[in-house]
Coordinates of C-alpha atoms in Angstrom, one line a residue:
X1 CA 94.9 113.5 25.2
X2 CA 97.3 113.3 22.2
X3 CA 94.8 111.5 20.0
X4 CA 92.1 114.1 20.8
X5 CA 94.5 116.8 19.7
X6 CA 95.4 114.9 16.6
X7 CA 91.7 114.4 15.7
X8 CA 91.0 118.0 16.4
X9 CA 93.9 119.0 14.2
X10 CA 92.7 116.8 11.3
X11 CA 89.1 118.2 11.6
X12 CA 90.5 121.8 11.5
X13 CA 92.7 120.9 8.5
X14 CA 89.8 119.4 6.6
X15 CA 87.5 122.4 7.4
X16 CA 90.3 124.7 6.2
X17 CA 90.7 122.7 3.0
X18 CA 87.0 122.9 2.3
X19 CA 87.0 126.6 2.9
X20 CA 89.8 127.1 0.5
X21 CA 88.1 124.9 -2.2
X22 CA 84.9 126.9 -1.7
X23 CA 86.5 130.2 -1.9
X24 CA 88.7 129.4 -4.9
X25 CA 87.0 126.7 -6.9
X26 CA 83.6 126.4 -5.3
X27 CA 84.1 122.6 -4.9
X28 CA 83.8 122.3 -1.1
X29 CA 81.0 119.9 -0.1
X30 CA 77.7 121.4 0.9
X31 CA 79.0 124.9 0.4
X32 CA 77.5 125.8 -3.0
X33 CA 78.6 124.9 -6.5
X34 CA 81.3 127.6 -6.9
X35 CA 82.2 131.1 -5.7
X36 CA 80.1 134.2 -6.1
X37 CA 81.3 136.7 -8.7
X38 CA 80.7 140.5 -8.1
X39 CA 79.1 141.2 -11.5
X40 CA 75.7 142.2 -12.6
X41 CA 74.7 142.7 -16.3
X42 CA 71.0 142.4 -16.7
X43 CA 70.6 141.4 -20.3
X44 CA 67.3 141.2 -22.1
X45 CA 66.1 138.0 -23.8
X46 CA 66.9 137.7 -27.5
X47 CA 64.0 138.8 -29.7
X48 CA 63.7 139.0 -33.5
X49 CA 64.6 142.4 -34.8
X50 CA 62.0 144.8 -36.0
X51 CA 61.5 144.9 -39.7
X52 CA 62.1 148.6 -39.7
X53 CA 65.1 148.8 -37.6
X54 CA 68.1 150.4 -39.3
X55 CA 71.1 148.4 -40.3
X56 CA 73.3 150.2 -37.9
X57 CA 71.2 149.5 -34.9
X58 CA 72.4 146.7 -32.6
X59 CA 71.7 145.6 -29.0
X60 CA 73.1 147.7 -26.3
X61 CA 75.4 144.9 -25.1
X62 CA 77.4 145.2 -28.2
X63 CA 78.4 148.8 -27.4
X64 CA 81.8 149.1 -25.8
X65 CA 81.9 151.1 -22.6
X66 CA 85.0 152.9 -21.2
X67 CA 88.6 151.6 -21.4
X68 CA 89.3 151.7 -17.6
X69 CA 89.0 147.9 -17.3
X70 CA 91.4 147.3 -20.2
X71 CA 93.9 149.7 -18.8
X72 CA 93.7 148.1 -15.4
X73 CA 94.4 144.6 -16.8
X74 CA 96.5 145.5 -19.8
X75 CA 99.5 143.8 -18.2
X76 CA 97.6 140.7 -16.9
X77 CA 98.5 138.7 -20.0
X78 CA 101.5 140.2 -21.8
X79 CA 101.6 140.1 -25.7
X80 CA 104.7 138.0 -25.6
X81 CA 103.0 135.3 -23.5
X82 CA 100.0 135.5 -25.8
X83 CA 102.2 134.9 -28.8
X84 CA 103.9 132.0 -27.0
X85 CA 100.5 130.4 -26.3
X86 CA 99.3 130.9 -29.8
X87 CA 102.5 129.2 -31.1
X88 CA 102.0 126.4 -28.6
X89 CA 98.4 125.8 -29.8
X90 CA 99.6 125.8 -33.4
X91 CA 102.4 123.4 -32.5
X92 CA 99.9 121.1 -30.9
X93 CA 97.8 121.0 -34.0
X94 CA 100.8 120.4 -36.3
X95 CA 102.2 117.6 -34.1
X96 CA 98.8 115.8 -34.2
X97 CA 98.2 116.5 -37.9
X98 CA 101.7 115.6 -39.1
X99 CA 101.6 112.3 -37.2
X100 CA 98.2 111.4 -38.6
X101 CA 99.5 112.0 -42.1
X102 CA 102.7 110.1 -41.4
X103 CA 101.3 107.1 -39.6
X104 CA 97.5 106.9 -40.2
X105 CA 96.4 108.4 -43.5
X106 CA 94.3 107.3 -45.4
X107 CA 92.6 105.6 -42.4
X108 CA 90.2 107.6 -40.4
X109 CA 91.9 108.2 -37.1
X110 CA 95.4 108.1 -35.5
X111 CA 96.2 105.8 -32.6
X112 CA 98.8 108.1 -31.1
X113 CA 100.4 105.8 -28.6
X114 CA 101.3 103.0 -31.1
X115 CA 101.5 105.3 -34.1
X116 CA 99.0 103.4 -36.2
X117 CA 95.9 104.2 -38.2
X118 CA 92.4 103.2 -37.2
X119 CA 89.4 102.5 -39.4
X120 CA 85.9 101.0 -38.9
X121 CA 85.7 97.9 -36.8
X122 CA 84.7 95.4 -39.5
X123 CA 85.0 92.5 -37.0
X124 CA 82.4 93.9 -34.7
X125 CA 79.6 95.9 -36.3
X126 CA 78.1 96.4 -32.9
X127 CA 81.1 98.5 -31.8
X128 CA 79.2 101.8 -32.4
X129 CA 81.7 103.9 -30.5
X130 CA 84.0 103.3 -33.5
X131 CA 81.7 102.5 -36.4
X132 CA 79.3 105.4 -35.9
X133 CA 82.2 107.8 -36.6
X134 CA 84.7 106.0 -38.8
X135 CA 83.5 105.6 -42.4
X136 CA 86.7 104.7 -44.1
X137 CA 86.9 108.2 -45.7
X138 CA 90.1 109.7 -44.2
X139 CA 88.0 111.4 -41.5
X140 CA 90.8 113.2 -39.6
X141 CA 92.1 114.8 -42.8
X142 CA 88.7 115.9 -44.0
X143 CA 87.7 117.2 -40.5
X144 CA 90.9 119.3 -40.2
X145 CA 90.7 121.2 -43.5
X146 CA 89.4 124.6 -42.3
X147 CA 91.8 124.5 -39.3
X148 CA 94.7 124.5 -41.8
X149 CA 93.2 127.6 -43.4
X150 CA 92.5 129.5 -40.2
X151 CA 96.1 128.9 -39.2
X152 CA 97.2 130.5 -42.5
X153 CA 98.9 127.3 -43.8
X154 CA 97.9 127.8 -47.5
X155 CA 100.4 125.2 -48.9
X156 CA 99.2 122.4 -46.6
X157 CA 95.5 123.4 -47.1
X158 CA 95.9 123.2 -50.8
X159 CA 97.7 119.9 -50.6
X160 CA 95.1 118.5 -48.2
X161 CA 92.2 119.6 -50.4
X162 CA 93.8 117.9 -53.5
X163 CA 94.3 114.7 -51.4
X164 CA 90.7 114.7 -50.4
X165 CA 89.5 115.3 -54.0
X166 CA 91.8 112.6 -55.4
X167 CA 91.5 109.9 -52.7
X168 CA 88.3 110.2 -50.7
X169 CA 85.2 108.4 -51.8
X170 CA 81.9 107.8 -50.1
X171 CA 81.0 104.7 -52.2
X172 CA 81.9 102.5 -49.2
X173 CA 80.3 99.6 -47.5
X174 CA 80.3 101.6 -44.2
X175 CA 77.4 102.0 -41.9
X176 CA 77.8 105.4 -40.2
X177 CA 75.8 107.6 -37.9
X178 CA 73.9 110.3 -40.0
X179 CA 74.7 113.0 -37.4
X180 CA 78.5 112.3 -37.2
X181 CA 78.9 112.1 -41.0
X182 CA 77.0 115.3 -41.3
X183 CA 78.8 117.5 -38.8
X184 CA 82.3 116.1 -39.3
X185 CA 82.5 115.4 -43.0
X186 CA 79.7 117.2 -44.8
X187 CA 80.2 120.3 -42.7
X188 CA 84.0 120.4 -43.3
X189 CA 83.6 119.9 -47.1
X190 CA 81.1 122.9 -47.2
X191 CA 83.4 125.0 -45.0
X192 CA 86.5 124.3 -47.1
X193 CA 84.5 124.9 -50.3
X194 CA 83.5 128.4 -49.2
X195 CA 87.0 129.2 -48.1
X196 CA 88.3 128.3 -51.5
X197 CA 85.6 130.2 -53.4
X198 CA 85.7 133.3 -51.2
X199 CA 86.9 136.1 -53.5
X200 CA 88.3 138.1 -50.5
X201 CA 90.6 135.2 -49.4
X202 CA 91.0 136.6 -45.8
X203 CA 93.2 133.7 -44.7
X204 CA 95.8 134.1 -47.5
X205 CA 95.7 132.4 -50.9
X206 CA 93.6 129.3 -50.3
X207 CA 92.5 129.0 -53.9
X208 CA 92.9 125.7 -55.7
X209 CA 94.1 125.8 -59.3
X210 CA 91.4 124.6 -61.7
X211 CA 89.0 124.1 -58.8
X212 CA 85.6 123.0 -60.2
X213 CA 83.5 122.8 -57.1
X214 CA 84.8 119.3 -56.4
X215 CA 84.2 119.6 -52.6
X216 CA 80.7 120.8 -53.2
X217 CA 80.1 117.8 -55.5
X218 CA 81.5 115.5 -52.8
X219 CA 79.2 117.1 -50.2
X220 CA 76.3 116.6 -52.5
X221 CA 77.2 112.9 -53.1
X222 CA 77.5 112.3 -49.3
X223 CA 74.2 114.0 -48.5
X224 CA 72.4 111.9 -51.2
X225 CA 73.8 108.8 -49.5
X226 CA 72.4 110.0 -46.2
X227 CA 68.9 110.8 -47.5
X228 CA 67.6 107.2 -47.1
X229 CA 67.6 107.8 -43.4
X230 CA 64.7 110.1 -43.9
X231 CA 62.6 107.6 -45.8
X232 CA 60.1 105.1 -44.4
X233 CA 59.8 107.0 -41.1
X234 CA 56.3 107.8 -40.0
X235 CA 57.3 110.8 -38.0
X236 CA 59.8 112.4 -40.4
X237 CA 62.5 111.9 -37.8
X238 CA 65.5 110.1 -39.5
X239 CA 67.0 106.7 -38.8
X240 CA 70.2 107.1 -36.8
X241 CA 72.4 105.2 -39.2
X242 CA 72.8 104.5 -42.9
X243 CA 75.1 102.3 -45.0
X244 CA 76.7 104.5 -47.6
X245 CA 76.2 101.9 -50.3
X246 CA 72.9 100.2 -49.5
X247 CA 70.9 102.7 -47.4
X248 CA 69.2 102.0 -44.0
X249 CA 70.3 98.5 -42.7
X250 CA 67.4 96.0 -42.5
X251 CA 67.9 95.6 -38.7
X252 CA 68.2 99.3 -38.1
X253 CA 67.2 100.7 -34.7
X254 CA 64.0 102.8 -34.6
X255 CA 65.3 104.8 -31.7
X256 CA 67.4 107.9 -32.0
X257 CA 68.6 110.8 -29.9
X258 CA 67.1 114.3 -30.2
X259 CA 70.5 115.9 -31.0
X260 CA 71.4 113.3 -33.6
X261 CA 68.1 113.7 -35.5
X262 CA 67.6 117.5 -34.9
X263 CA 71.1 118.9 -35.6
X264 CA 71.3 118.5 -39.3
X265 CA 69.7 121.7 -40.4
X266 CA 72.8 123.9 -40.6
X267 CA 74.8 121.7 -42.9
X268 CA 71.8 120.4 -44.9
X269 CA 70.5 124.0 -45.2
X270 CA 73.8 125.4 -46.5
X271 CA 74.1 122.6 -49.1
X272 CA 70.5 123.2 -50.3
X273 CA 71.1 126.9 -50.6
X274 CA 74.4 126.5 -52.4
X275 CA 72.9 124.0 -54.9
X276 CA 69.5 125.6 -55.2
X277 CA 68.0 122.2 -54.2
X278 CA 65.4 122.3 -51.4
X279 CA 65.6 118.6 -50.7
X280 CA 68.2 118.6 -48.0
X281 CA 67.0 121.5 -46.0
X282 CA 63.4 120.3 -46.3
X283 CA 64.1 116.9 -44.8
X284 CA 66.3 118.4 -42.0
X285 CA 63.7 121.0 -41.2
X286 CA 60.9 118.4 -41.2
X287 CA 62.8 116.4 -38.6
X288 CA 63.3 119.5 -36.4
X289 CA 59.5 120.3 -36.6
X290 CA 58.6 116.7 -35.8
X291 CA 60.7 116.7 -32.7
X292 CA 59.4 120.1 -31.7
X293 CA 55.8 118.8 -32.0
X294 CA 56.6 116.1 -29.5
X295 CA 57.7 118.4 -26.7
X296 CA 55.9 118.3 -23.4
X297 CA 52.7 120.4 -23.3
X298 CA 53.4 121.1 -19.6
X299 CA 57.1 122.0 -19.5
X300 CA 57.9 122.7 -23.1
X301 CA 60.9 120.4 -22.8
X302 CA 62.1 117.5 -25.0
X303 CA 63.4 114.1 -24.1
X304 CA 66.7 112.7 -25.2
X305 CA 65.7 109.5 -27.1
X306 CA 62.6 109.0 -29.3
X307 CA 61.1 106.3 -31.4
X308 CA 61.1 107.5 -35.0
X309 CA 58.0 105.4 -35.9
X310 CA 55.7 106.0 -33.0
X311 CA 56.9 109.4 -31.8
X312 CA 57.0 108.1 -28.2
X313 CA 59.8 109.2 -25.9
X314 CA 62.0 106.3 -24.9
X315 CA 64.4 108.6 -23.0
X316 CA 62.5 111.1 -20.9
X317 CA 65.6 112.9 -19.6
X318 CA 65.9 116.6 -20.5
X319 CA 69.2 118.4 -20.0
X320 CA 71.9 120.3 -21.7
X321 CA 74.3 117.5 -22.5
X322 CA 74.5 114.3 -24.5
X323 CA 71.4 113.6 -26.6
X324 CA 70.1 117.2 -26.6
X325 CA 73.0 119.7 -26.7
X326 CA 73.3 120.5 -30.4
X327 CA 69.6 120.5 -30.9
X328 CA 69.4 123.8 -28.9
X329 CA 72.5 125.1 -30.6
X330 CA 71.2 124.6 -34.1
X331 CA 67.9 126.3 -33.5
X332 CA 69.8 129.5 -32.9
X333 CA 72.5 129.0 -35.4
X334 CA 70.0 128.1 -38.2
X335 CA 68.4 131.4 -37.5
X336 CA 71.7 133.2 -37.6
X337 CA 72.5 131.7 -41.0
X338 CA 69.2 131.5 -42.7
X339 CA 67.1 134.2 -41.0
X340 CA 64.0 131.9 -40.6
X341 CA 62.0 133.4 -37.7
X342 CA 60.5 130.1 -36.7
X343 CA 63.9 128.9 -35.7
X344 CA 64.4 131.8 -33.4
X345 CA 60.9 131.4 -32.0
X346 CA 61.6 127.7 -31.2
X347 CA 64.9 128.6 -29.6
X348 CA 63.5 131.3 -27.4
X349 CA 60.7 129.1 -26.3
X350 CA 63.0 126.2 -25.4
X351 CA 65.5 128.5 -23.7
X352 CA 62.7 129.8 -21.5
X353 CA 61.8 126.2 -20.6
X354 CA 65.4 125.5 -19.8
X355 CA 65.5 128.5 -17.5
X356 CA 62.3 127.5 -15.8
X357 CA 62.9 123.8 -15.2
X358 CA 66.6 123.0 -15.6
X359 CA 68.2 125.9 -13.9
X360 CA 68.6 125.5 -10.2
X361 CA 70.1 127.8 -7.6
X362 CA 69.5 131.4 -6.9
X363 CA 68.0 133.7 -9.5
X364 CA 71.0 136.0 -9.9
X365 CA 74.5 134.8 -10.5
X366 CA 76.2 137.2 -8.2
X367 CA 73.7 138.1 -5.5
X368 CA 71.0 136.7 -3.3
X369 CA 70.7 133.6 -1.1
X370 CA 71.4 130.1 -2.0
X371 CA 73.7 128.3 -4.4
X372 CA 74.9 129.9 -7.7
X373 CA 73.0 128.6 -10.8
X374 CA 73.5 125.1 -12.1
X375 CA 71.6 123.3 -14.9
X376 CA 70.5 119.8 -14.0
X377 CA 68.8 116.8 -15.7
X378 CA 65.1 116.5 -15.2
X379 CA 62.1 114.6 -16.4
X380 CA 60.8 116.3 -19.5
X381 CA 57.1 116.0 -18.4
X382 CA 57.3 116.9 -14.7
X383 CA 60.5 118.9 -14.4
X384 CA 61.6 116.7 -11.5
X385 CA 65.3 116.0 -10.9
X386 CA 66.3 112.7 -12.5
X387 CA 69.9 112.4 -11.4
X388 CA 72.8 114.5 -9.9
X389 CA 75.4 114.4 -12.7
X390 CA 76.3 116.7 -15.5
X391 CA 78.3 115.6 -18.5
X392 CA 81.2 117.4 -20.2
X393 CA 79.2 118.1 -23.4
X394 CA 77.2 120.6 -21.3
X395 CA 80.3 122.9 -21.2
X396 CA 79.2 124.2 -24.7
X397 CA 76.3 126.0 -23.2
X398 CA 78.0 129.1 -21.9
X399 CA 79.3 129.7 -25.4
X400 CA 75.7 129.5 -26.7
X401 CA 74.6 131.9 -24.0
X402 CA 77.2 134.4 -25.2
X403 CA 75.6 134.4 -28.6
X404 CA 72.3 135.4 -27.2
X405 CA 73.7 138.0 -24.8
X406 CA 73.1 136.1 -21.5
X407 CA 76.7 136.7 -20.5
X408 CA 76.3 136.9 -16.8
X409 CA 74.8 133.4 -16.6
X410 CA 77.5 132.2 -19.1
X411 CA 80.3 133.5 -16.8
X412 CA 78.9 131.6 -13.8
X413 CA 78.3 128.4 -15.7
X414 CA 81.7 128.5 -17.3
X415 CA 83.3 129.0 -13.9
X416 CA 81.7 125.8 -12.7
X417 CA 83.2 123.7 -15.5
X418 CA 86.5 125.4 -15.2
X419 CA 86.6 124.6 -11.5
X420 CA 86.2 120.9 -12.3
X421 CA 89.0 121.2 -14.9
X422 CA 91.3 122.9 -12.3
X423 CA 90.7 119.9 -10.0
X424 CA 91.5 117.2 -12.5
X425 CA 93.4 118.8 -15.3
X426 CA 90.6 117.7 -17.6
X427 CA 86.8 117.4 -17.7
X428 CA 85.5 113.9 -16.7
X429 CA 82.8 112.7 -19.1
X430 CA 80.3 112.8 -16.2
X431 CA 80.7 114.7 -12.9
X432 CA 78.4 114.2 -9.9
X433 CA 77.7 117.6 -8.5
X434 CA 76.2 116.2 -5.3
X435 CA 79.1 113.9 -4.5
X436 CA 81.6 116.3 -5.9
X437 CA 83.3 113.5 -7.8
X438 CA 83.4 112.0 -11.3
X439 CA 80.9 109.4 -12.3
X440 CA 82.5 108.6 -15.6
X441 CA 86.3 109.1 -15.6
X442 CA 87.5 109.4 -19.2
X443 CA 88.2 112.6 -21.2
X444 CA 88.5 112.2 -25.0
X445 CA 90.0 115.6 -25.7
X446 CA 86.7 117.3 -26.0
X447 CA 86.5 121.0 -27.1
X448 CA 83.4 122.3 -25.4
X449 CA 85.0 124.1 -22.5
X450 CA 87.7 125.6 -24.8
X451 CA 84.9 126.8 -27.2
X452 CA 83.0 128.5 -24.4
X453 CA 86.3 130.0 -23.1
X454 CA 87.0 131.5 -26.5
X455 CA 83.6 132.9 -27.0
X456 CA 83.6 134.4 -23.5
X457 CA 86.9 136.1 -24.2
X458 CA 85.5 137.5 -27.5
X459 CA 82.5 138.8 -25.6
X460 CA 84.3 140.3 -22.5
X461 CA 88.0 140.7 -23.5
X462 CA 88.7 139.8 -19.9
X463 CA 92.3 138.4 -19.7
X464 CA 91.0 135.8 -17.2
X465 CA 89.9 133.7 -20.1
X466 CA 93.4 133.8 -21.6
X467 CA 94.7 132.4 -18.4
X468 CA 92.0 129.7 -18.6
X469 CA 93.0 128.8 -22.1
X470 CA 96.7 128.7 -21.0
X471 CA 95.8 126.3 -18.2
X472 CA 93.9 124.0 -20.6
X473 CA 96.7 124.1 -23.1
X474 CA 99.3 123.3 -20.6
X475 CA 97.2 120.5 -19.1
X476 CA 96.8 118.9 -22.5
X477 CA 100.5 119.1 -23.1
X478 CA 101.3 117.6 -19.8
X479 CA 98.7 114.9 -19.5
X480 CA 97.7 113.8 -23.0
X481 CA 100.8 114.2 -25.3
X482 CA 102.3 110.9 -26.3
X483 CA 104.8 109.6 -28.9
X484 CA 102.7 110.4 -32.0
X485 CA 100.0 112.8 -31.0
X486 CA 97.5 113.4 -28.1
X487 CA 95.7 110.5 -26.5
X488 CA 92.3 110.2 -24.8
X489 CA 92.5 110.2 -21.0
X490 CA 91.1 106.9 -19.7
X491 CA 91.1 108.1 -16.1
X492 CA 91.2 111.8 -15.3
X493 CA 92.6 111.1 -11.8
X494 CA 95.5 108.7 -12.5
X495 CA 95.9 110.1 -16.1
X496 CA 96.1 106.6 -17.7
X497 CA 95.4 106.8 -21.4
X498 CA 93.6 105.2 -24.3
X499 CA 95.1 104.9 -27.8
X500 CA 92.8 107.2 -29.6
X501 CA 92.9 110.8 -31.0
X502 CA 89.4 111.7 -32.2
X503 CA 89.2 114.0 -35.2
X504 CA 87.5 116.7 -33.3
X505 CA 90.7 117.3 -31.4
X506 CA 92.2 118.9 -34.6
X507 CA 89.0 120.4 -36.0
X508 CA 87.8 122.0 -32.7
X509 CA 90.0 121.8 -29.6
X510 CA 93.2 123.0 -31.3
X511 CA 91.3 125.5 -33.5
X512 CA 89.6 127.3 -30.6
X513 CA 92.8 127.4 -28.5
X514 CA 94.7 128.9 -31.4
X515 CA 92.0 131.5 -32.1
X516 CA 91.8 132.4 -28.4
X517 CA 95.4 133.6 -28.5
X518 CA 95.6 134.9 -32.1
X519 CA 94.0 138.4 -31.8
X520 CA 95.1 139.3 -35.3
X521 CA 93.5 136.4 -37.0
X522 CA 91.3 137.2 -40.0
X523 CA 88.4 135.6 -38.1
X524 CA 88.6 138.7 -35.8
X525 CA 90.0 141.3 -38.2
X526 CA 88.8 140.7 -41.7
X527 CA 85.4 142.4 -41.3
X528 CA 83.6 139.2 -42.3
X529 CA 81.1 137.7 -39.9
X530 CA 81.7 134.1 -39.0
X531 CA 79.9 131.4 -37.2
X532 CA 81.1 128.0 -36.2
X533 CA 79.2 124.7 -36.7
X534 CA 78.8 122.3 -33.8
X535 CA 82.0 120.6 -35.1
X536 CA 83.8 123.9 -35.2
X537 CA 83.8 124.4 -38.9
X538 CA 83.8 128.0 -39.9
X539 CA 81.0 129.4 -42.0
X540 CA 80.8 133.1 -43.2
X541 CA 77.5 134.7 -42.4
X542 CA 76.2 136.6 -45.5
X543 CA 73.1 137.5 -47.3
X544 CA 73.5 134.8 -49.8
X545 CA 72.6 132.1 -47.3
X546 CA 69.5 134.0 -46.3
X547 CA 68.1 133.8 -49.8
X548 CA 65.8 131.0 -51.0
X549 CA 66.6 129.9 -54.5
X550 CA 63.2 128.2 -54.4
X551 CA 60.9 131.1 -53.5
X552 CA 57.7 129.1 -53.8
X553 CA 59.0 126.2 -51.6
X554 CA 58.1 127.8 -48.3
X555 CA 54.9 129.5 -49.5
X556 CA 51.7 128.2 -48.1
X557 CA 50.5 126.5 -51.2
X558 CA 54.0 125.6 -52.4
X559 CA 54.8 124.1 -48.9
X560 CA 51.7 121.8 -49.0
X561 CA 52.5 120.7 -52.6
X562 CA 56.1 120.0 -51.6
X563 CA 55.0 118.1 -48.5
X564 CA 52.9 115.8 -50.7
X565 CA 55.7 115.5 -53.2
X566 CA 58.3 114.5 -50.6
X567 CA 56.2 112.6 -48.2
X568 CA 57.2 109.2 -49.6
X569 CA 60.7 109.6 -50.9
X570 CA 63.0 112.7 -50.8
X571 CA 64.7 112.9 -54.1
X572 CA 67.6 115.2 -55.0
X573 CA 66.9 117.6 -57.8
X574 CA 69.3 118.2 -60.6
X575 CA 72.7 119.2 -59.4
X576 CA 73.5 122.9 -60.0
X577 CA 75.8 125.3 -58.2
X578 CA 74.9 128.7 -57.0
X579 CA 77.9 130.9 -57.1
X580 CA 79.1 131.4 -53.5
X581 CA 82.1 133.6 -54.1
X582 CA 80.4 137.0 -54.3
X583 CA 80.8 139.4 -51.5
X584 CA 77.2 140.0 -50.3
X585 CA 76.0 143.0 -48.3
X586 CA 75.3 142.3 -44.7
X587 CA 71.7 141.8 -43.7
X588 CA 70.4 144.5 -41.3
X589 CA 70.0 142.3 -38.1
X590 CA 73.2 140.3 -38.7
X591 CA 75.4 142.1 -36.1
X592 CA 73.2 140.9 -33.3
X593 CA 74.4 137.4 -33.6
X594 CA 77.5 136.9 -35.7
X595 CA 81.1 136.6 -34.7
X596 CA 83.5 138.2 -33.9
X597 CA 81.6 139.6 -30.9
X598 CA 82.9 143.0 -29.7
X599 CA 83.6 143.6 -26.0
X600 CA 80.4 143.6 -24.0
X601 CA 81.1 144.8 -20.5
X602 CA 84.7 145.4 -19.6
X603 CA 84.1 145.2 -15.9
X604 CA 86.2 144.0 -13.0
X605 CA 86.1 140.3 -12.1
X606 CA 88.5 140.4 -9.2
X607 CA 87.5 137.2 -7.6
X608 CA 87.7 135.3 -10.9
X609 CA 91.2 136.7 -11.5
X610 CA 91.9 135.2 -8.1
X611 CA 91.6 131.8 -9.7
X612 CA 94.6 132.4 -11.9

């Protein structure tokens, strides 16, 4: 009888554990994805503002209700603890940055375990995991420039900018991915240039003595070297890689991912509007339109891999993660920056398709029968489920939902990813939501969950998200800190490490953690509206970027003429700089979309606070 009692005891223990996991983290098998949260917001879908709407008008969700919620939770995260976490986030950045400069510069990345630098893998050109990213152009230094400014370190920012101007060149025999070079390098150069030339200087004195637009010149030089990717492609979708000296390699792959080809418009558009040269925005916008034209007629979804010559979908998976993530993001952010209504129309259409075909579970986050919402991977043509995993890149999506006001869904989705983090102290690269276990076990210090946490805090001012940020910060300190920096987790369960610290750790992960706890940062207090690129580079949102220096370019006749002109070979026009240092008036509909977001609904989230 003893063995029966023992078995019964084990069964009861397991059931009790499952119940606890379900109630606290929502990870108990066959009991739903995560807990229900007693909230109901009911936001409307984002629409373009009416032309006649007054400048002061804004969506109702930006209006702040009563202060009862803030009073109730005013002591939930004391100011002293907040300052401590802010300083810890700054210290994390400084430790990684200083070690990079001491042991790795001028190479691209830091190997933090053995305290060495890393550059392109010349011995193995097929090592795309390295060579797609590392171009022998001091990547980590370039990528970290605006983080230095946001943290108020003017002396190091000025020193770093001068180092970049004096030592970085793109005249290199390096074959790099167009997407990675654009978001990490081009985007950072443009962000730093605008910080330097901002007459208001909100982050302190970040001006450079005798600065002559060198960073903008460098951005232009890099973009010109990327332009061959857009040539000799029948669809207008660019090749995935170029050699910075020689152009598209003769053996180049004709297949590219949707995100890689369709997430260039923000950086290329900013460059075009600063230079008054339509070339870069035109080729990037043409690629977006080409991909958009290939979406399914039945579902409105796009696949994740396409042939740039035939326009046929090689990868038919449609989801929120790798291969598609930043394509959605840049449809919305291009509209925020440039005000082109077609970008917003495309975003709204694809967001509706995502809700119709990718979103599973009950209709409402906090009420009704069935599992809470989850976004899955489906066949782009049929909408049928293709697999049962999600990847860590999908954790960006709650932050994007915040920008459009779909905060209730963002809260639910964020809670799912955070529950996974709570279980492992990191986000595995892939997580099987049916098996409740990781499929791919490494974690390369990605920022997406931190980004969504930061944006949700800005939207709700709920101290729960400060606790989430503290949990993430302490996990990184405990599990990834090594002798000379922070290392990739090879295995999120046993916490074994790989000797690599990718540049986005300094440019995004540390930045969002710091901003989460730095309430008085100029990003939140200066009165300037800011937006972050997909690499976390800060861009001020102003009227200047909504002006077309080439008025006739997008007119009907002008557009057709330009299409004929650029059909064979995009060619950069004469270099000239549009002054970007003036303080422009805000556009009327800007406050709908730009950061910092004000508190939306300061409502009780008792069961979420129970996670703390």
